[in-house]
mmCIF file of C-alpha atoms in Angstrom:
data_model
loop_
_atom_site.group_PDB
_atom_site.id
_atom_site.type_symbol
_atom_site.label_atom_id
_atom_site.label_comp_id
_atom_site.label_asym_id
_atom_site.label_seq_id
_atom_site.Cartn_x
_atom_site.Cartn_y
_atom_site.Cartn_z
ATOM 1 C CA MET A 1179 -65.774 -64.632 18.980
ATOM 2 C CA ALA A 1180 -68.706 -61.802 19.733
ATOM 3 C CA LYS A 1181 -71.706 -61.474 17.744
ATOM 4 C CA ILE A 1182 -73.240 -57.983 16.540
ATOM 5 C CA ILE A 1183 -76.737 -57.136 17.341
ATOM 6 C CA TRP A 1184 -77.674 -54.337 14.564
ATOM 7 C CA LEU A 1185 -79.922 -51.584 15.975
ATOM 8 C CA ALA A 1186 -81.302 -50.859 12.714
ATOM 9 C CA SER A 1187 -83.511 -48.051 11.535
ATOM 10 C CA TYR A 1188 -84.489 -45.059 9.278
ATOM 11 C CA PRO A 1189 -83.338 -41.715 10.670
ATOM 12 C CA LYS A 1190 -85.600 -40.148 13.532
ATOM 13 C CA SER A 1191 -87.464 -43.556 14.218
ATOM 14 C CA GLY A 1192 -85.921 -43.878 17.989
ATOM 15 C CA ASN A 1193 -82.719 -45.359 17.309
ATOM 16 C CA THR A 1194 -81.084 -43.051 19.748
ATOM 17 C CA TRP A 1195 -83.793 -43.922 22.500
ATOM 18 C CA VAL A 1196 -83.388 -47.772 22.175
ATOM 19 C CA ARG A 1197 -79.424 -46.939 22.196
ATOM 20 C CA ALA A 1198 -79.964 -45.487 25.650
ATOM 21 C CA LEU A 1199 -82.551 -47.827 27.066
ATOM 22 C CA LEU A 1200 -79.902 -50.649 26.103
ATOM 23 C CA VAL A 1201 -76.960 -48.974 27.460
ATOM 24 C CA ASN A 1202 -78.768 -47.687 30.963
ATOM 25 C CA TYR A 1203 -79.899 -51.692 31.339
ATOM 26 C CA LEU A 1204 -76.499 -52.789 30.546
ATOM 27 C CA ARG A 1205 -74.651 -50.209 33.217
ATOM 28 C CA ASN A 1206 -77.241 -51.419 35.873
ATOM 29 C CA SER A 1207 -76.136 -47.849 37.742
ATOM 30 C CA LEU A 1208 -78.108 -45.564 40.158
ATOM 31 C CA ASN A 1209 -77.510 -42.859 37.728
ATOM 32 C CA PRO A 1210 -78.612 -42.421 34.059
ATOM 33 C CA ALA A 1211 -75.828 -42.747 31.418
ATOM 34 C CA ASN A 1212 -74.609 -39.867 29.677
ATOM 35 C CA ILE A 1213 -75.879 -39.387 26.216
ATOM 36 C CA ASN A 1214 -72.528 -38.100 25.344
ATOM 37 C CA ARG A 1215 -70.885 -41.543 26.397
ATOM 38 C CA LEU A 1216 -73.429 -44.014 24.749
ATOM 39 C CA THR A 1217 -71.373 -47.078 24.441
ATOM 40 C CA ASN A 1218 -73.050 -48.283 21.387
ATOM 41 C CA LEU A 1219 -71.057 -48.276 18.211
ATOM 42 C CA ILE A 1220 -72.084 -46.816 14.762
ATOM 43 C CA ALA A 1221 -71.490 -48.696 11.641
ATOM 44 C CA SER A 1222 -71.246 -45.700 9.343
ATOM 45 C CA SER A 1223 -68.309 -44.312 11.767
ATOM 46 C CA ARG A 1224 -65.549 -43.318 9.326
ATOM 47 C CA THR A 1225 -63.250 -43.509 12.648
ATOM 48 C CA LEU A 1226 -64.592 -47.153 13.243
ATOM 49 C CA PHE A 1227 -63.718 -48.142 9.369
ATOM 50 C CA ASP A 1228 -60.334 -46.452 9.324
ATOM 51 C CA GLU A 1229 -59.144 -48.377 12.520
ATOM 52 C CA TRP A 1230 -60.512 -51.682 11.569
ATOM 53 C CA ALA A 1231 -59.946 -51.503 7.712
ATOM 54 C CA GLY A 1232 -56.391 -50.494 8.446
ATOM 55 C CA VAL A 1233 -56.677 -47.824 5.480
ATOM 56 C CA GLU A 1234 -58.332 -44.631 5.809
ATOM 57 C CA ALA A 1235 -61.855 -43.953 3.875
ATOM 58 C CA SER A 1236 -60.749 -40.860 2.962
ATOM 59 C CA SER A 1237 -58.461 -42.612 0.214
ATOM 60 C CA LEU A 1238 -61.191 -44.822 -0.944
ATOM 61 C CA ASP A 1239 -64.125 -44.585 -3.257
ATOM 62 C CA ASP A 1240 -67.682 -45.442 -1.924
ATOM 63 C CA ASP A 1241 -67.938 -48.738 -3.959
ATOM 64 C CA THR A 1242 -64.473 -49.968 -2.452
ATOM 65 C CA ILE A 1243 -65.543 -48.769 1.109
ATOM 66 C CA ASP A 1244 -69.029 -50.722 0.630
ATOM 67 C CA LEU A 1245 -67.052 -53.912 -0.271
ATOM 68 C CA LEU A 1246 -64.832 -53.464 2.759
ATOM 69 C CA ARG A 1247 -67.307 -53.059 5.378
ATOM 70 C CA SER A 1248 -68.271 -56.438 5.900
ATOM 71 C CA GLY A 1249 -64.644 -57.340 6.244
ATOM 72 C CA VAL A 1250 -64.792 -54.488 8.876
ATOM 73 C CA TYR A 1251 -67.571 -55.875 11.378
ATOM 74 C CA ARG A 1252 -66.185 -59.540 11.093
ATOM 75 C CA CYS A 1253 -62.789 -58.096 12.562
ATOM 76 C CA MET A 1254 -64.696 -56.359 15.448
ATOM 77 C CA ALA A 1255 -66.750 -59.634 15.924
ATOM 78 C CA ARG A 1256 -63.365 -61.815 15.963
ATOM 79 C CA GLU A 1257 -61.341 -59.603 18.157
ATOM 80 C CA LEU A 1258 -63.939 -58.521 20.770
ATOM 81 C CA ARG A 1259 -65.542 -61.022 23.289
ATOM 82 C CA GLU A 1260 -68.891 -59.649 24.314
ATOM 83 C CA THR A 1261 -71.937 -58.571 22.041
ATOM 84 C CA ILE A 1262 -71.782 -55.706 20.079
ATOM 85 C CA TYR A 1263 -74.760 -53.266 19.782
ATOM 86 C CA VAL A 1264 -74.102 -51.168 16.533
ATOM 87 C CA LYS A 1265 -76.348 -48.620 15.390
ATOM 88 C CA VAL A 1266 -77.253 -48.688 11.625
ATOM 89 C CA HIS A 1267 -79.203 -46.261 9.279
ATOM 90 C CA ASP A 1268 -78.181 -47.698 6.249
ATOM 91 C CA ALA A 1269 -80.823 -49.899 4.358
ATOM 92 C CA TRP A 1270 -79.903 -53.540 4.238
ATOM 93 C CA GLY A 1271 -78.232 -54.554 0.744
ATOM 94 C CA GLY A 1272 -75.508 -56.439 -0.659
ATOM 95 C CA THR A 1273 -71.928 -54.874 -1.471
ATOM 96 C CA GLY A 1274 -71.694 -55.966 -5.214
ATOM 97 C CA GLN A 1275 -70.313 -59.520 -4.240
ATOM 98 C CA SER A 1276 -72.840 -62.513 -2.755
ATOM 99 C CA GLU A 1277 -72.611 -61.318 0.722
ATOM 100 C CA GLY A 1278 -74.521 -58.776 2.621
ATOM 101 C CA MET A 1279 -72.677 -55.787 3.878
ATOM 102 C CA PHE A 1280 -74.276 -56.896 7.193
ATOM 103 C CA PRO A 1281 -72.685 -60.411 7.151
ATOM 104 C CA ALA A 1282 -74.861 -63.218 9.054
ATOM 105 C CA ASP A 1283 -72.073 -65.074 10.261
ATOM 106 C CA VAL A 1284 -71.295 -62.447 12.834
ATOM 107 C CA THR A 1285 -74.796 -61.257 13.329
ATOM 108 C CA GLY A 1286 -76.764 -62.258 16.535
ATOM 109 C CA GLY A 1287 -79.794 -60.418 15.643
ATOM 110 C CA VAL A 1288 -81.360 -56.991 14.469
ATOM 111 C CA VAL A 1289 -83.599 -54.824 16.402
ATOM 112 C CA TYR A 1290 -85.567 -53.025 13.721
ATOM 113 C CA ILE A 1291 -87.184 -49.684 15.158
ATOM 114 C CA LEU A 1292 -90.184 -48.886 13.103
ATOM 115 C CA ARG A 1293 -91.857 -45.529 13.141
ATOM 116 C CA ASN A 1294 -95.008 -43.880 11.130
ATOM 117 C CA PRO A 1295 -93.586 -41.773 8.450
ATOM 118 C CA LEU A 1296 -95.827 -39.111 8.970
ATOM 119 C CA ASP A 1297 -94.177 -38.657 12.398
ATOM 120 C CA ILE A 1298 -90.801 -38.917 10.874
ATOM 121 C CA ALA A 1299 -91.342 -36.303 8.171
ATOM 122 C CA ALA A 1300 -91.284 -33.348 10.969
ATOM 123 C CA SER A 1301 -88.492 -34.589 12.709
ATOM 124 C CA LEU A 1302 -86.029 -35.389 9.780
ATOM 125 C CA ALA A 1303 -87.082 -31.532 8.629
ATOM 126 C CA ASN A 1304 -85.715 -30.486 12.209
ATOM 127 C CA HIS A 1305 -82.603 -32.591 12.637
ATOM 128 C CA TYR A 1306 -81.587 -31.785 8.877
ATOM 129 C CA ASP A 1307 -82.373 -28.042 9.178
ATOM 130 C CA THR A 1308 -84.361 -28.610 6.290
ATOM 131 C CA ASP A 1309 -88.018 -27.581 4.845
ATOM 132 C CA ILE A 1310 -90.569 -30.227 5.697
ATOM 133 C CA ASN A 1311 -91.587 -30.784 2.038
ATOM 134 C CA GLU A 1312 -87.854 -31.607 1.429
ATOM 135 C CA ALA A 1313 -88.151 -33.926 4.285
ATOM 136 C CA VAL A 1314 -91.140 -35.803 2.856
ATOM 137 C CA GLU A 1315 -89.693 -36.035 -0.848
ATOM 138 C CA LYS A 1316 -86.385 -37.655 1.062
ATOM 139 C CA LEU A 1317 -89.025 -40.294 2.509
ATOM 140 C CA CYS A 1318 -90.071 -40.974 -1.146
ATOM 141 C CA ASP A 1319 -86.619 -41.024 -2.901
ATOM 142 C CA PRO A 1320 -85.125 -44.119 -4.140
ATOM 143 C CA GLY A 1321 -81.741 -42.661 -4.441
ATOM 144 C CA PHE A 1322 -81.821 -41.106 -0.745
ATOM 145 C CA ALA A 1323 -78.562 -41.329 0.884
ATOM 146 C CA LEU A 1324 -76.831 -40.029 4.056
ATOM 147 C CA SER A 1325 -73.376 -38.206 3.742
ATOM 148 C CA SER A 1326 -73.556 -38.524 0.206
ATOM 149 C CA ARG A 1327 -72.131 -35.039 -0.288
ATOM 150 C CA LYS A 1328 -68.533 -34.827 -1.913
ATOM 151 C CA ASP A 1329 -67.621 -31.518 -1.042
ATOM 152 C CA GLU A 1330 -68.165 -31.654 2.759
ATOM 153 C CA PRO A 1331 -66.165 -33.876 4.995
ATOM 154 C CA SER A 1332 -68.308 -35.990 6.973
ATOM 155 C CA ARG A 1333 -67.859 -38.097 10.226
ATOM 156 C CA GLN A 1334 -69.981 -40.632 8.402
ATOM 157 C CA LEU A 1335 -69.624 -43.130 5.470
ATOM 158 C CA ILE A 1336 -72.237 -42.612 2.726
ATOM 159 C CA GLN A 1337 -75.371 -44.782 4.129
ATOM 160 C CA LYS A 1338 -78.034 -45.794 1.123
ATOM 161 C CA MET A 1339 -81.510 -45.630 2.309
ATOM 162 C CA GLY A 1340 -83.997 -45.444 -0.490
ATOM 163 C CA THR A 1341 -87.346 -45.073 0.196
ATOM 164 C CA TRP A 1342 -88.799 -45.500 3.662
ATOM 165 C CA SER A 1343 -90.774 -48.725 2.431
ATOM 166 C CA ASP A 1344 -87.705 -49.852 0.842
ATOM 167 C CA HIS A 1345 -85.771 -49.099 4.065
ATOM 168 C CA VAL A 1346 -88.386 -51.121 6.033
ATOM 169 C CA GLU A 1347 -88.469 -54.050 3.908
ATOM 170 C CA SER A 1348 -84.825 -54.429 3.103
ATOM 171 C CA TRP A 1349 -84.211 -55.590 6.688
ATOM 172 C CA VAL A 1350 -87.701 -56.969 7.571
ATOM 173 C CA ASP A 1351 -87.978 -59.140 4.434
ATOM 174 C CA ARG A 1352 -84.764 -59.208 2.348
ATOM 175 C CA SER A 1353 -81.892 -59.573 5.409
ATOM 176 C CA CYS A 1354 -82.919 -63.311 6.063
ATOM 177 C CA LEU A 1355 -81.257 -62.246 9.633
ATOM 178 C CA PRO A 1356 -83.002 -62.757 12.595
ATOM 179 C CA VAL A 1357 -85.391 -59.631 13.345
ATOM 180 C CA HIS A 1358 -87.272 -58.219 16.007
ATOM 181 C CA LEU A 1359 -89.622 -55.149 15.163
ATOM 182 C CA VAL A 1360 -90.446 -52.761 17.610
ATOM 183 C CA ARG A 1361 -92.517 -49.914 16.732
ATOM 184 C CA TYR A 1362 -91.817 -46.571 18.205
ATOM 185 C CA GLU A 1363 -95.495 -45.866 19.086
ATOM 186 C CA ASP A 1364 -95.695 -49.221 21.401
ATOM 187 C CA LEU A 1365 -92.499 -48.368 22.752
ATOM 188 C CA LYS A 1366 -94.193 -44.770 23.787
ATOM 189 C CA ARG A 1367 -97.053 -46.539 24.669
ATOM 190 C CA ASP A 1368 -95.650 -49.461 27.025
ATOM 191 C CA PRO A 1369 -91.931 -48.899 27.189
ATOM 192 C CA GLU A 1370 -91.463 -51.534 29.890
ATOM 193 C CA ARG A 1371 -93.145 -54.622 28.152
ATOM 194 C CA PHE A 1372 -91.764 -53.556 24.434
ATOM 195 C CA PHE A 1373 -88.288 -52.902 25.619
ATOM 196 C CA GLY A 1374 -88.627 -56.122 27.825
ATOM 197 C CA GLU A 1375 -89.067 -57.683 24.502
ATOM 198 C CA VAL A 1376 -86.002 -56.118 23.211
ATOM 199 C CA VAL A 1377 -84.036 -57.454 25.999
ATOM 200 C CA ARG A 1378 -85.273 -61.052 25.840
ATOM 201 C CA PHE A 1379 -84.575 -61.134 22.193
ATOM 202 C CA CYS A 1380 -80.927 -59.860 22.515
ATOM 203 C CA GLY A 1381 -80.386 -62.614 25.371
ATOM 204 C CA LEU A 1382 -80.035 -60.663 28.104
ATOM 205 C CA PRO A 1383 -81.145 -61.704 31.664
ATOM 206 C CA TRP A 1384 -84.754 -60.284 32.076
ATOM 207 C CA GLU A 1385 -84.946 -58.229 35.238
ATOM 208 C CA ALA A 1386 -88.098 -56.057 35.930
ATOM 209 C CA GLU A 1387 -86.330 -53.790 38.288
ATOM 210 C CA ARG A 1388 -83.554 -53.184 35.741
ATOM 211 C CA ILE A 1389 -86.045 -52.663 32.948
ATOM 212 C CA SER A 1390 -87.777 -49.831 35.095
ATOM 213 C CA ARG A 1391 -84.627 -48.259 36.021
ATOM 214 C CA ALA A 1392 -83.359 -48.161 32.486
ATOM 215 C CA VAL A 1393 -86.947 -46.409 31.081
ATOM 216 C CA ALA A 1394 -86.704 -44.043 34.003
ATOM 217 C CA PHE A 1395 -83.354 -43.001 32.941
ATOM 218 C CA SER A 1396 -84.134 -42.913 29.286
ATOM 219 C CA ASP A 1397 -87.321 -41.134 29.697
ATOM 220 C CA PHE A 1398 -87.317 -38.173 27.254
ATOM 221 C CA SER A 1399 -87.451 -35.491 29.809
ATOM 222 C CA GLU A 1400 -83.903 -36.891 30.913
ATOM 223 C CA LEU A 1401 -82.289 -37.172 27.461
ATOM 224 C CA ARG A 1402 -83.483 -33.271 26.605
ATOM 225 C CA GLY A 1403 -82.589 -32.063 30.250
ATOM 226 C CA GLN A 1404 -79.180 -33.346 29.359
ATOM 227 C CA GLU A 1405 -79.072 -32.105 25.876
ATOM 228 C CA GLN A 1406 -79.799 -28.867 27.223
ATOM 229 C CA SER A 1407 -77.286 -28.789 29.855
ATOM 230 C CA ASN A 1408 -74.481 -30.416 27.912
ATOM 231 C CA ASP A 1409 -75.356 -30.513 24.138
ATOM 232 C CA PHE A 1410 -75.546 -33.454 22.286
ATOM 233 C CA CYS A 1411 -72.659 -34.926 20.168
ATOM 234 C CA GLU A 1412 -75.061 -36.124 17.280
ATOM 235 C CA ARG A 1413 -76.895 -33.073 16.853
ATOM 236 C CA LEU A 1414 -76.679 -31.705 13.420
ATOM 237 C CA SER A 1415 -78.380 -28.371 13.627
ATOM 238 C CA GLN A 1416 -79.343 -25.409 15.775
ATOM 239 C CA ALA A 1417 -82.605 -27.233 16.417
ATOM 240 C CA PRO A 1418 -82.492 -29.644 19.485
ATOM 241 C CA PHE A 1419 -82.073 -33.139 18.669
ATOM 242 C CA PHE A 1420 -84.477 -34.301 21.221
ATOM 243 C CA ARG A 1421 -87.634 -32.279 19.929
ATOM 244 C CA LYS A 1422 -90.976 -33.650 20.957
ATOM 245 C CA GLY A 1423 -90.644 -37.337 21.576
ATOM 246 C CA GLN A 1424 -94.397 -37.969 20.735
ATOM 247 C CA ALA A 1425 -96.297 -40.171 18.504
ATOM 248 C CA GLY A 1426 -98.845 -38.475 16.217
ATOM 249 C CA SER A 1427 -97.755 -34.986 16.281
ATOM 250 C CA TRP A 1428 -98.039 -35.101 12.506
ATOM 251 C CA ARG A 1429 -101.618 -34.427 12.985
ATOM 252 C CA GLU A 1430 -100.579 -30.772 13.538
ATOM 253 C CA GLU A 1431 -97.446 -30.430 11.664
ATOM 254 C CA LEU A 1432 -98.019 -32.048 8.443
ATOM 255 C CA PRO A 1433 -100.287 -30.192 5.718
ATOM 256 C CA ALA A 1434 -103.011 -32.616 4.149
ATOM 257 C CA HIS A 1435 -101.463 -32.742 0.725
ATOM 258 C CA MET A 1436 -98.083 -34.017 2.370
ATOM 259 C CA VAL A 1437 -99.762 -36.666 4.515
ATOM 260 C CA GLN A 1438 -101.479 -37.861 1.085
ATOM 261 C CA ARG A 1439 -98.179 -37.877 -0.823
ATOM 262 C CA LEU A 1440 -96.792 -40.241 1.783
ATOM 263 C CA ILE A 1441 -99.978 -42.432 1.681
ATOM 264 C CA ASP A 1442 -99.309 -42.692 -1.782
ATOM 265 C CA VAL A 1443 -96.281 -43.689 -1.993
ATOM 266 C CA HIS A 1444 -95.964 -45.878 1.257
ATOM 267 C CA GLY A 1445 -99.596 -46.896 1.575
ATOM 268 C CA LYS A 1446 -99.233 -50.470 1.316
ATOM 269 C CA THR A 1447 -96.428 -50.808 4.154
ATOM 270 C CA MET A 1448 -97.796 -48.255 6.204
ATOM 271 C CA GLN A 1449 -101.278 -50.552 6.265
ATOM 272 C CA ARG A 1450 -99.218 -53.453 6.884
ATOM 273 C CA PHE A 1451 -97.522 -52.520 10.014
ATOM 274 C CA GLY A 1452 -100.859 -50.816 11.331
ATOM 275 C CA TYR A 1453 -100.468 -47.079 10.554
ATOM 276 C CA LEU A 1454 -103.191 -46.932 8.303
ATOM 277 C CA ASP A 1455 -106.869 -48.830 8.678
ATOM 278 C CA GLU A 1456 -108.487 -50.875 5.941
ATOM 279 C CA ASN A 1457 -109.351 -47.603 3.876
ATOM 280 C CA LYS A 1458 -105.762 -46.392 3.955
ATOM 281 C CA GLN A 1459 -107.055 -43.758 6.358
ATOM 282 C CA PRO A 1460 -104.332 -42.973 9.073
ATOM 283 C CA VAL A 1461 -105.045 -44.036 12.279
#
């Protein structure tokens, strides 16, 4: 039976970048991986659910789907032999029963990618083609969910997010799963060191040359160049998926009142993870 490594994050926190790093490391090829052929699975995929549940999600309500998802992941783990790396945007949570949606018995660990919510806001607005103020409010909305509209077909199942702080705390504090937290900002600053820590956590052989090559093949310029040449299947709007790839760009993009709104709601969590100083000022 295989174990699952969940690659968990709030949207636009660097999940796709970490997936590219892992795929390039696992392939150990002399050429970069095709971004449209990232082999990581997506936990909320309707196709994945339909295949492993044996019933189409379109015939079920959201609560029933939630109840069945843990069984889907168990079936995957039982049938496959190698470690499975699965992208997750859902907050960690229960299914209405005693177990979690992401069952501990088939979990090898969680790589949780954390990013400053001040930077997420503009990236989220770009990704979903929405107003930046609306994006800020999504980060603060306890009821925020992805793929929740009933009037539009979606390739994804509903994913309950909660607020940004709720999302972080659900995985880091409440899941009771082995979690390796990596900050997007640290990964940008020293990718070989911090991706190397991810490699070790996942139980993969640590090889310096492979890590350097994976970092080079997953560089922002490479990812964006591929998107410009061949598009990217996960892009949702006309705007590019790989937008800036920077840390701290919120200083030029986010009005002061929106900065304060996010600090008012998320100050405690932001301070805990080093995004605010002791006076609750951005660092």
